[in-house]
Amino acid sequence: MDRKTLFAELKKLPWVLPAFLVAGFLVGAGAAVARVWRSGDWSLGLWRLSIHTVTTAINYSLYGALTIATVLLAVTLAQILIGRTAKAGLRTATGVFLFYPTFFLALWLFVNQAVQAFHLETHKMPHLIRKNDDLYEFFQEYLLSYLNFASLRSLVTDQAQWIFPSLFLAVLFGVWFDRFTAWLENRWRRWRAGRAAAATKSRRWIFTALLIVTGVTTLLVNIAAKAADLTNREPRPNIILISIDTLRADRLGCYGNPRARTPFLDLLAKNGVLFEETISNSSWTLPAHGAMLAGVQPTALGLLRVTDRLSPKALTLAEVLSENGFDTAAIVSYILVSKVYGFAQGFDSFDYEDSQPAAKAVDKAIAYIEPRQMHKFFLFLHLYDAHWPYEPSEETSRAAWPYNINPDIRHLIDTGDFAQYALRVIQGPKILNDYSLAMYDGEVADIDKELGRLFRYLIDKSLIDRTVIIVTSDHGEEFLEHGLFGHGLTLYEESVHVPLIMRFPHLLPAGVRVKGQVQSLDLFPTALGLLGLDPSRYALDGRDLLFSIASENVDALPIVLETSMSGDPRYALRNGVHKLLTPFSLDFGHGLQVQKAEEIYNLAEDPQETVNLAPDHPKMSEVLQAEMATQMNAIRTRWGVGEKLSRSQALSAEEVERLRSLGYLN
């Protein structure tokens, strides 16, 4: 080929690159619109997420188009240099490129059909065969992921054993594609022979306009994405608040328990924020959930005994979110968090079923979320399984207690009355407590498994990254650390140290462990902060922890804890270093009486609360008593004694029997 002809052929190629860029932009824009429409981000007002979705899709598609055009031009140029025309070279180069998606499509169809026809077990087969469920994922891994120069280079260097032999087949396919398309072109020309061609000039203007629109739009989209990075947080994600009843923090792997079987909660903590020292404001369900969902100290709420109810005058998290356009729903599993206790305030949907298992509650949660993927919602999910009676699944029970059920244990579990159960554990051999703790851990493992199912659902529906997930508990459980069993009677750490894990990647960093004590009262204002709402507009006793997370440390403000489930109210002050516990006495009958004088513990040096400092440090006692009095006076000055935020109501016979069996009534 002479020089003049060579340059004439080369002049036919410049349109290839801009044409592919325009096509790449259109494909990326179409994919972006589909993703935004499917995710519902735009309708939810999540502008930043929508902008990032559009930008990512368009940039990815443009980069792929640039790679394809460059490869086609290189292959075509090589053919022109050996004497072929630009048109024939482009046809052959296109055929070489199309060989790979054609081959992978045929391979996927063959493998997919073979697996279904012969019911093949693919888990031990090569990865190329195992990845046969979803065509898009298959193409993404084996084709689309290589549409950039860096991946192409690694493909040639790392996969040379198959990429070079495949090129021989691709060239053969390209030659056939050239001949086939040339034949089709001739047929087309004959059919169009008598028709006038459109003016070349008008075609050029259309193509130029498309190219300009592509460039300007791509530039604007990227500018918008950069601006979104610099703006404040998105105000309208979904929120799921999960309260795992009776879950003490130290039974989770992420809180340092090496024997815990909680992989999904541990993974949530790894990808979110964990507060190492979260303290519940009470050690039993009713006041603890009042503090959590109403954001007010239990004393101020007036939730002191099982006859107390949350007043309609109390403001709940659900009410605030409902006023701000959220669909609100609760799925609860225990009478003390039910509608009769006032906790349905603000919820559009309130599902209560006493003692329902976590599997059923998670099924209901998924059923609630499924039709609301295009709406912002608040879901409060209360799981009861970790509460007594400890009855994990059979498989989990065998794993948690691989030993024989001896007569002592059989006698222990053959009761439906918590008081009898607790007395047998307290007064019986150590194996009874060991068995109880093992079954309790089994319940926690079962809950973790069901939450994993919920998290996988959120991932599959692309909801996980636009949903604030908060996991916590109302209180813990005692297993004879201080001679008692159960909860609600004391305010030791095993009863009040609860987990608090939050995940929302657009605002919260991954893998952060925040030091310093926080309390259940902080949950309400922090949830509002994460949702872009202003907590200062509401009368709340806690604080927004959002701005303390970056420093991974929270200033320890004094916390007042309280319980009055059995007998007179008992209080504790926890100031981050020391803990003061007021005196109390309990009479369980059956020869079991507990009398405790005032207790002071140095939590920094004695986290297990084994050495009471009160008898030998009267000055410390005076200082801590004064600090507690200051805190209590501030609460009473602000709220009174709870008459306005609670109401009393007599229990029905059924409620009395249910609460008595669980140890809430004598």
XYZ file of C-alpha atoms in Angstrom:
666
model
C 0.000 0.000 0.000
C 1.491 3.348 -1.064
C 1.763 6.331 1.249
C -1.189 8.200 -0.284
C -3.507 5.228 0.116
C -2.206 4.591 3.620
C -3.025 8.132 4.751
C -6.403 7.953 3.034
C -7.263 4.849 5.053
C -5.950 6.360 8.280
C -8.181 9.409 7.785
C -11.190 7.114 8.066
C -10.383 6.194 11.695
C -10.602 9.417 13.773
C -14.390 9.107 14.163
C -14.029 5.796 16.042
C -12.891 7.260 19.383
C -15.556 10.018 19.727
C -18.241 7.620 18.498
C -17.365 5.126 21.183
C -17.244 7.850 23.823
C -20.742 9.022 22.871
C -21.981 5.438 22.933
C -20.256 4.838 26.286
C -21.877 7.938 27.741
C -25.342 6.863 26.575
C -24.881 3.361 27.977
C -23.582 4.724 31.287
C -26.405 7.252 31.542
C -28.965 4.522 30.880
C -27.416 2.264 33.515
C -27.274 5.152 35.986
C -30.954 5.989 35.510
C -31.876 2.325 35.964
C -29.829 2.049 39.187
C -31.218 5.262 40.672
C -34.764 4.246 39.767
C -34.293 0.764 41.234
C -32.652 2.000 44.449
C -35.196 4.744 45.065
C -32.488 7.165 46.238
C -33.889 10.038 44.183
C -37.439 9.676 45.491
C -36.069 9.519 49.036
C -34.216 12.786 48.626
C -30.804 11.133 48.807
C -29.319 13.483 46.226
C -25.705 12.793 47.064
C -26.113 9.037 46.699
C -27.930 9.559 43.392
C -25.194 11.840 42.080
C -22.508 9.350 43.047
C -24.431 6.518 41.388
C -24.780 8.498 38.152
C -21.145 9.640 38.189
C -19.772 6.170 38.859
C -21.889 4.560 36.147
C -21.028 7.160 33.496
C -17.317 7.274 34.307
C -17.073 3.485 34.353
C -18.865 3.230 31.012
C -16.748 5.974 29.442
C -13.537 4.329 30.618
C -14.689 1.012 29.187
C -15.607 2.667 25.897
C -12.187 4.348 25.746
C -10.481 0.994 26.321
C -12.536 -0.748 23.646
C -11.954 2.046 21.112
C -8.214 2.034 21.789
C -7.956 -1.730 21.331
C -10.031 -1.621 18.133
C -7.933 1.201 16.728
C -4.691 -0.613 17.546
C -5.868 -3.845 15.886
C -7.230 -1.936 12.872
C -4.039 0.081 12.487
C -1.996 -3.112 12.452
C -4.147 -4.445 9.589
C -3.911 -1.190 7.597
C -0.120 -1.412 7.829
C -0.235 -4.846 6.153
C -2.417 -3.579 3.297
C -6.029 -3.999 4.413
C -8.613 -1.230 4.223
C -9.750 0.629 7.308
C -13.294 -0.710 6.968
C -12.182 -4.332 6.654
C -9.717 -3.856 9.520
C -12.417 -2.442 11.784
C -14.766 -5.294 10.957
C -12.109 -7.883 11.792
C -11.073 -6.036 14.967
C -14.710 -5.859 16.065
C -15.047 -9.589 15.479
C -11.919 -10.270 17.554
C -13.356 -8.225 20.400
C -16.855 -9.753 20.140
C -15.420 -13.252 20.337
C -14.968 -12.994 24.105
C -18.503 -11.953 25.166
C -19.895 -14.485 22.681
C -17.699 -17.221 24.110
C -18.559 -16.384 27.734
C -22.278 -16.180 26.945
C -22.173 -19.617 25.331
C -20.146 -20.993 28.244
C -22.544 -19.570 30.822
C -25.596 -20.925 28.997
C -24.029 -24.369 28.702
C -22.915 -24.525 32.333
C -26.149 -23.044 33.671
C -28.321 -25.461 31.723
C -26.094 -28.430 32.535
C -26.163 -27.642 36.260
C -29.952 -27.408 36.257
C -30.504 -30.443 34.019
C -28.216 -32.792 35.937
C -28.633 -31.199 39.411
C -24.881 -30.795 39.718
C -23.225 -29.772 42.983
C -20.882 -26.986 41.919
C -19.291 -25.959 45.229
C -16.185 -28.054 44.560
C -15.896 -27.219 40.864
C -13.680 -24.504 39.359
C -14.732 -20.939 40.039
C -15.644 -20.400 36.389
C -18.308 -23.077 36.721
C -19.459 -22.203 40.229
C -20.313 -18.629 39.227
C -23.331 -19.659 37.157
C -26.336 -18.225 39.001
C -26.422 -14.706 37.605
C -25.404 -13.780 34.048
C -24.588 -10.167 34.923
C -22.325 -11.195 37.812
C -20.655 -13.749 35.542
C -19.959 -11.096 32.881
C -18.920 -8.575 35.517
C -16.241 -10.886 36.885
C -14.936 -12.399 33.666
C -15.404 -9.636 31.097
C -16.581 -6.206 32.255
C -14.017 -6.006 35.043
C -11.232 -6.074 32.410
C -12.450 -3.028 30.492
C -9.606 -0.829 31.651
C -5.959 -0.722 30.699
C -4.615 -1.801 34.092
C -6.749 -4.951 34.101
C -5.860 -5.740 30.483
C -2.179 -5.529 31.329
C -2.546 -7.873 34.313
C -4.649 -10.207 32.182
C -1.888 -10.538 29.584
C 0.849 -11.045 32.185
C -0.996 -13.234 34.701
C -3.277 -15.258 32.430
C -0.943 -15.780 29.480
C -1.546 -19.539 29.520
C -5.046 -19.076 28.131
C -5.234 -15.517 26.769
C -2.759 -16.121 23.913
C -4.318 -19.412 22.708
C -7.720 -17.739 22.863
C -6.454 -14.942 20.608
C -5.987 -17.504 17.827
C -9.665 -18.446 18.065
C -10.609 -14.766 18.344
C -8.726 -13.960 15.107
C -10.528 -16.785 13.292
C -13.816 -15.432 14.605
C -12.786 -11.921 13.498
C -12.053 -13.092 9.940
C -15.422 -14.844 9.776
C -17.128 -11.738 11.229
C -15.433 -9.570 8.563
C -16.659 -11.797 5.737
C -20.149 -12.111 7.185
C -20.643 -8.388 7.772
C -19.216 -7.596 4.288
C -21.826 -9.913 2.787
C -24.581 -8.218 4.838
C -23.317 -4.806 3.724
C -23.524 -5.768 0.066
C -27.094 -6.981 0.534
C -27.945 -3.744 2.302
C -26.446 -1.619 -0.463
C -28.493 -3.369 -3.116
C -31.661 -2.769 -1.116
C -30.769 0.903 -0.625
C -29.514 1.439 -4.182
C -32.492 3.479 -5.282
C -32.885 5.550 -2.150
C -31.269 8.940 -1.643
C -28.739 9.133 1.145
C -29.121 11.733 3.854
C -26.922 14.752 3.554
C -23.440 14.148 4.977
C -23.326 17.635 6.362
C -26.444 17.150 8.526
C -25.064 13.862 9.846
C -21.856 15.602 10.853
C -23.787 18.285 12.723
C -25.788 15.657 14.645
C -22.658 13.721 15.538
C -20.824 16.890 16.614
C -23.771 17.937 18.790
C -23.859 14.519 20.464
C -20.133 14.728 21.165
C -20.458 18.207 22.712
C -23.414 17.116 24.873
C -21.438 14.065 26.023
C -18.433 16.107 27.081
C -20.369 18.902 28.793
C -22.727 16.524 30.632
C -19.865 14.326 31.840
C -18.057 17.409 33.138
C -21.163 18.695 34.945
C -21.913 15.303 36.498
C -18.390 15.038 37.885
C -18.522 18.591 39.216
C -21.816 17.761 40.934
C -20.274 14.625 42.453
C -17.369 16.654 43.796
C -19.761 19.231 45.215
C -21.764 16.450 46.884
C -18.579 15.258 48.590
C -18.146 18.705 50.114
C -21.746 19.145 51.288
C -23.287 18.097 54.562
C -24.642 14.645 55.226
C -27.728 13.286 53.526
C -30.717 13.833 55.803
C -32.965 11.010 54.766
C -31.694 7.444 54.997
C -33.824 4.673 56.485
C -33.219 3.600 60.071
C -33.515 0.210 61.764
C -33.173 0.157 65.544
C -32.662 -3.366 66.906
C -33.065 -3.952 70.632
C -31.895 -7.416 71.695
C -33.545 -7.901 75.056
C -31.269 -9.033 77.936
C -28.034 -8.941 75.934
C -24.957 -8.064 77.984
C -22.042 -6.702 75.986
C -19.390 -9.215 77.020
C -21.187 -12.136 75.342
C -20.356 -10.823 71.848
C -17.155 -11.529 69.962
C -16.723 -7.868 69.042
C -16.696 -7.043 72.768
C -13.855 -9.437 73.450
C -15.503 -12.820 74.001
C -13.325 -15.357 72.137
C -15.913 -18.132 72.462
C -18.845 -16.112 71.145
C -20.605 -17.317 68.029
C -21.781 -13.937 66.773
C -20.163 -13.520 63.332
C -22.796 -11.195 61.895
C -22.867 -8.741 64.784
C -19.063 -8.867 64.823
C -19.035 -8.072 61.093
C -21.469 -5.206 61.642
C -19.101 -3.781 64.266
C -16.130 -4.269 61.931
C -17.902 -2.220 59.266
C -19.343 0.349 61.633
C -18.845 2.054 64.984
C -18.772 0.208 68.316
C -19.157 2.038 71.622
C -17.072 0.141 74.149
C -18.757 1.459 77.301
C -22.499 1.806 76.742
C -24.521 1.823 79.946
C -28.260 1.231 80.181
C -30.073 3.614 82.500
C -31.893 0.720 84.118
C -31.477 -3.014 84.550
C -34.971 -4.089 83.508
C -37.069 -3.802 80.390
C -39.734 -1.168 81.016
C -37.655 1.824 82.235
C -34.693 0.874 80.019
C -36.802 0.984 76.857
C -38.451 4.164 78.112
C -35.021 5.814 78.293
C -34.088 4.421 74.880
C -37.249 5.366 72.952
C -38.319 8.527 74.804
C -34.857 9.899 75.600
C -35.772 10.806 79.177
C -34.406 9.494 82.497
C -36.635 6.675 83.871
C -37.263 8.631 87.093
C -38.564 11.547 85.025
C -40.687 9.221 82.909
C -42.162 7.746 86.065
C -41.592 4.191 84.863
C -40.840 2.657 88.231
C -42.990 -0.466 88.530
C -44.841 -2.844 86.225
C -48.092 -0.939 86.834
C -46.648 2.221 85.245
C -47.317 3.101 81.621
C -45.735 5.610 79.262
C -47.983 8.653 79.049
C -49.212 9.975 75.671
C -47.571 13.260 76.732
C -44.126 11.679 76.442
C -42.423 12.310 73.085
C -41.063 9.190 71.394
C -38.505 8.719 68.640
C -41.217 7.223 66.443
C -43.371 10.341 66.824
C -40.520 12.641 65.786
C -39.675 10.524 62.745
C -43.319 10.178 61.736
C -43.647 13.968 61.812
C -40.626 14.141 59.489
C -42.106 11.893 56.818
C -40.902 8.437 57.834
C -43.048 5.336 57.645
C -42.780 3.940 61.179
C -43.203 0.366 62.365
C -42.425 -1.705 65.446
C -42.125 -5.462 65.783
C -41.945 -6.303 69.476
C -41.888 -9.565 71.380
C -42.618 -8.765 74.995
C -45.502 -7.351 77.002
C -43.439 -4.629 78.731
C -42.694 -3.023 75.335
C -46.214 -3.508 74.016
C -49.058 -1.189 73.169
C -50.640 -1.427 76.636
C -47.463 0.094 78.084
C -47.646 3.081 75.724
C -44.840 2.162 73.351
C -47.016 2.241 70.215
C -46.935 6.049 70.197
C -45.860 7.348 66.800
C -45.846 3.987 65.018
C -47.983 3.580 61.911
C -47.706 -0.183 62.306
C -47.242 -1.960 65.635
C -46.856 -5.744 65.666
C -46.786 -7.355 69.108
C -46.562 -11.081 69.698
C -45.415 -12.234 73.103
C -42.158 -14.240 73.145
C -42.065 -14.716 69.379
C -38.748 -16.208 68.200
C -36.201 -14.081 66.366
C -36.763 -16.027 63.134
C -40.426 -15.002 63.076
C -39.669 -11.403 64.016
C -37.064 -11.133 61.227
C -39.560 -12.632 58.752
C -41.994 -9.879 59.722
C -39.258 -7.249 59.397
C -38.424 -8.376 55.861
C -42.117 -8.468 54.950
C -42.467 -4.883 56.221
C -39.420 -3.583 54.349
C -40.131 -5.329 51.022
C -42.934 -2.994 49.790
C -41.228 0.096 51.242
C -37.942 0.050 49.374
C -38.919 3.312 47.668
C -39.888 5.017 50.947
C -37.902 6.104 53.951
C -38.841 4.111 57.019
C -38.065 3.638 60.703
C -38.269 0.075 61.966
C -37.941 -0.786 65.651
C -37.176 -4.497 65.953
C -37.301 -5.999 69.450
C -35.899 -9.530 69.844
C -36.675 -11.421 73.032
C -34.860 -14.776 72.694
C -31.950 -13.997 75.053
C -34.400 -13.452 77.919
C -35.200 -16.380 80.225
C -36.284 -19.116 79.527
C -33.106 -19.947 77.606
C -34.250 -22.304 74.853
C -31.965 -22.109 71.812
C -32.485 -24.312 68.778
C -31.633 -27.982 69.152
C -28.546 -27.675 66.951
C -27.292 -24.660 68.880
C -28.021 -26.339 72.216
C -25.875 -29.321 71.299
C -23.028 -27.038 70.256
C -23.330 -24.886 73.386
C -23.658 -27.831 75.825
C -22.141 -31.024 74.351
C -22.429 -32.827 77.706
C -25.143 -34.983 79.241
C -28.199 -33.395 80.847
C -27.721 -34.727 84.378
C -30.519 -34.903 86.988
C -29.606 -31.531 88.523
C -29.945 -29.798 85.157
C -33.125 -31.701 84.339
C -34.625 -30.585 87.663
C -33.530 -27.023 86.886
C -35.202 -26.758 83.510
C -38.407 -28.534 84.544
C -40.021 -25.336 85.766
C -41.937 -22.548 84.108
C -41.371 -20.157 87.000
C -38.337 -17.878 86.924
C -38.149 -17.428 90.697
C -37.856 -21.180 91.212
C -35.292 -21.396 88.427
C -33.186 -18.581 89.889
C -33.280 -20.050 93.404
C -32.111 -23.426 92.113
C -29.193 -21.799 90.274
C -28.201 -19.615 93.241
C -28.429 -22.383 95.826
C -27.424 -25.331 93.643
C -24.144 -26.665 92.240
C -22.016 -24.583 89.873
C -22.984 -26.725 86.886
C -26.480 -25.235 86.912
C -25.091 -21.741 86.369
C -22.670 -23.018 83.715
C -25.526 -24.691 81.866
C -27.688 -21.559 82.081
C -24.888 -19.379 80.698
C -24.252 -21.862 77.872
C -27.939 -21.838 76.886
C -27.995 -18.046 77.135
C -25.010 -17.856 74.768
C -26.848 -20.268 72.480
C -29.819 -17.910 72.333
C -27.461 -15.053 71.442
C -25.950 -17.194 68.664
C -29.416 -17.932 67.267
C -30.296 -14.237 67.302
C -27.051 -13.429 65.487
C -27.898 -15.980 62.802
C -31.308 -14.413 62.192
C -29.866 -10.902 62.109
C -27.396 -12.171 59.506
C -30.389 -13.159 57.410
C -31.813 -9.640 57.769
C -28.471 -8.052 56.864
C -28.137 -10.282 53.773
C -31.611 -9.219 52.674
C -30.658 -5.545 52.998
C -27.529 -6.217 50.938
C -29.450 -8.071 48.220
C -31.945 -5.211 47.946
C -29.193 -2.532 47.886
C -30.619 -1.069 51.113
C -27.687 -1.741 53.429
C -25.721 1.420 52.570
C -28.697 3.759 52.743
C -30.004 2.483 56.047
C -28.801 3.504 59.494
C -28.497 0.294 61.517
C -28.325 0.543 65.307
C -28.033 -2.536 67.527
C -28.276 -2.281 71.303
C -29.946 -3.845 74.344
C -32.102 -2.742 77.255
C -30.041 -4.496 79.947
C -27.803 -7.472 80.642
C -28.111 -10.600 82.765
C -26.408 -11.747 85.977
C -24.898 -15.219 86.254
C -23.799 -15.218 89.919
C -20.992 -12.679 89.400
C -22.264 -11.009 92.577
C -24.260 -13.923 93.927
C -27.508 -13.210 92.092
C -29.179 -14.498 88.942
C -31.302 -12.671 86.347
C -31.730 -8.919 86.066
C -33.574 -5.948 87.492
C -32.444 -6.502 91.068
C -29.062 -4.780 91.002
C -27.059 -2.286 88.949
C -23.773 -4.146 88.600
C -21.947 -4.011 85.270
C -23.233 -7.396 84.110
C -26.761 -5.923 84.318
C -26.171 -2.522 82.736
C -23.189 -2.785 80.346
C -24.886 -3.322 76.973
C -23.687 -3.295 73.357
C -24.140 -0.337 71.031
C -23.159 -0.755 67.384
C -24.008 1.656 64.566
C -23.442 1.405 60.828
C -24.065 4.014 58.129
C -21.068 4.263 55.769
C -21.951 7.703 54.387
C -21.456 9.245 57.824
C -19.819 6.712 60.120
C -16.297 5.337 59.612
C -15.698 1.590 59.557
C -13.970 -0.302 62.330
C -13.999 2.509 64.900
C -14.205 1.660 68.600
C -15.265 4.653 70.675
C -13.941 4.826 74.228
C -15.657 6.612 77.093
C -19.013 5.945 78.712
C -22.274 6.676 76.934
C -25.822 5.809 77.955
C -29.084 4.590 76.465
C -30.426 8.137 76.732
C -27.928 9.152 74.027
C -29.543 6.878 71.436
C -32.538 9.145 70.658
C -30.542 12.336 69.911
C -27.803 10.397 68.077
C -30.382 8.752 65.809
C -31.788 12.186 64.970
C -28.286 13.464 64.219
C -27.600 10.555 61.870
C -30.843 11.309 60.033
C -29.995 14.980 59.584
C -32.522 16.211 62.153
C -31.710 18.661 64.929
C -31.842 17.008 68.401
C -31.700 20.394 70.144
C -35.292 21.056 69.058
C -36.517 18.428 71.514
C -36.338 18.064 75.299
C -33.989 15.092 75.632
C -31.704 14.045 78.476
C -29.015 12.481 76.274
C -26.547 13.915 73.779
C -25.802 13.458 70.087
C -22.706 11.238 69.903
C -22.141 11.788 66.188
C -19.475 14.440 66.579
C -17.544 12.447 69.176
C -17.038 9.472 66.880
C -14.269 11.060 64.823
C -12.090 11.434 67.921
C -12.900 7.828 68.966
C -13.417 9.091 72.498
C -16.403 10.470 74.386
C -16.141 12.769 77.385
C -17.468 10.840 80.374
C -20.445 12.691 81.810
C -21.984 11.379 85.060
C -24.728 8.801 84.500
C -27.524 7.964 86.943
C -28.777 4.358 86.863
C -31.874 3.102 88.612
C -34.031 0.066 89.212
C -37.159 -0.478 91.269
C -38.398 -3.758 89.850
C -38.445 -5.400 93.284
C -38.694 -3.380 96.482
C -37.558 0.188 97.007
C -35.737 2.079 94.235
C -31.998 1.549 94.015
C -29.648 3.962 92.322
C -26.110 4.118 91.024
C -23.838 6.902 89.841
C -21.234 6.139 87.214
C -18.832 8.978 86.406
C -16.466 7.157 84.069
C -13.950 6.161 86.729
C -15.895 5.388 89.899
C -19.279 3.861 90.498
C -21.444 4.441 93.557
C -24.237 1.973 94.392
C -26.837 2.811 97.051
C -27.627 0.258 99.802
C -30.444 -2.247 99.316
C -31.919 -5.398 100.842
C -33.900 -8.162 99.187
C -35.836 -11.059 100.660
C -36.461 -13.892 98.222
C -37.890 -16.276 100.793
C -36.714 -19.875 100.985
C -33.918 -18.722 103.280
C -32.414 -16.362 100.701
C -31.917 -12.776 101.832
C -29.535 -10.212 100.369
C -28.381 -7.111 102.218
C -25.926 -4.750 100.602
C -24.371 -1.685 102.175
C -23.201 1.231 100.078
C -20.659 0.182 97.439
C -17.986 2.099 95.534
C -15.859 0.599 92.788
C -12.939 1.925 90.774
C -13.986 0.745 87.326
C -10.657 1.605 85.719
C -8.756 -0.726 88.051
C -11.550 -3.111 89.030
C -13.996 -3.532 86.107
C -15.424 -6.728 87.658
C -16.501 -4.778 90.783
C -14.840 -7.079 93.307
C -13.286 -4.613 95.783
C -15.723 -2.322 97.602
C -13.921 0.937 98.435
C -16.751 2.505 100.448
C -15.828 1.251 103.964
C -12.261 2.552 103.769
C -12.892 5.790 101.836
C -15.620 7.854 103.557
C -14.508 11.087 101.862
C -14.854 9.489 98.440
C -18.314 8.360 99.466
C -19.307 11.905 100.438
C -18.074 13.324 97.132
C -19.885 10.713 95.065
C -23.076 11.046 97.123
C -23.029 14.800 96.536
C -22.470 14.243 92.828
C -25.423 11.842 92.689
C -27.609 14.311 94.596
C -26.699 17.039 92.115
C -27.639 14.820 89.190
C -30.936 13.696 90.739
C -31.892 17.262 91.681
C -31.227 18.386 88.122
C -33.514 15.634 86.816
C -36.294 16.458 89.254
C -35.969 20.194 88.621
C -36.291 19.674 84.903
C -39.007 17.034 84.835
C -40.628 16.829 88.257
C -41.133 13.246 89.402
C -42.695 11.841 86.274
C -46.404 12.438 86.915
C -46.819 14.087 83.519
C -44.944 11.454 81.508
C -46.375 8.246 82.946
C -49.679 6.820 84.115
C -50.576 3.922 86.348
C -52.913 1.156 85.330
C -53.984 -1.987 87.124
C -52.748 -5.256 85.643
C -55.100 -7.826 84.223
C -55.031 -11.330 85.685
C -53.288 -12.582 82.552
C -50.637 -9.852 82.772
C -50.057 -10.575 86.463
C -49.508 -14.268 85.794
C -47.202 -13.608 82.819
C -45.050 -11.092 84.742
C -44.976 -13.287 87.857
C -43.679 -16.278 85.869
C -40.826 -14.131 84.548
C -39.828 -12.788 87.950
C -41.174 -9.242 87.616
C -43.692 -9.748 90.418
C -43.370 -11.590 93.720
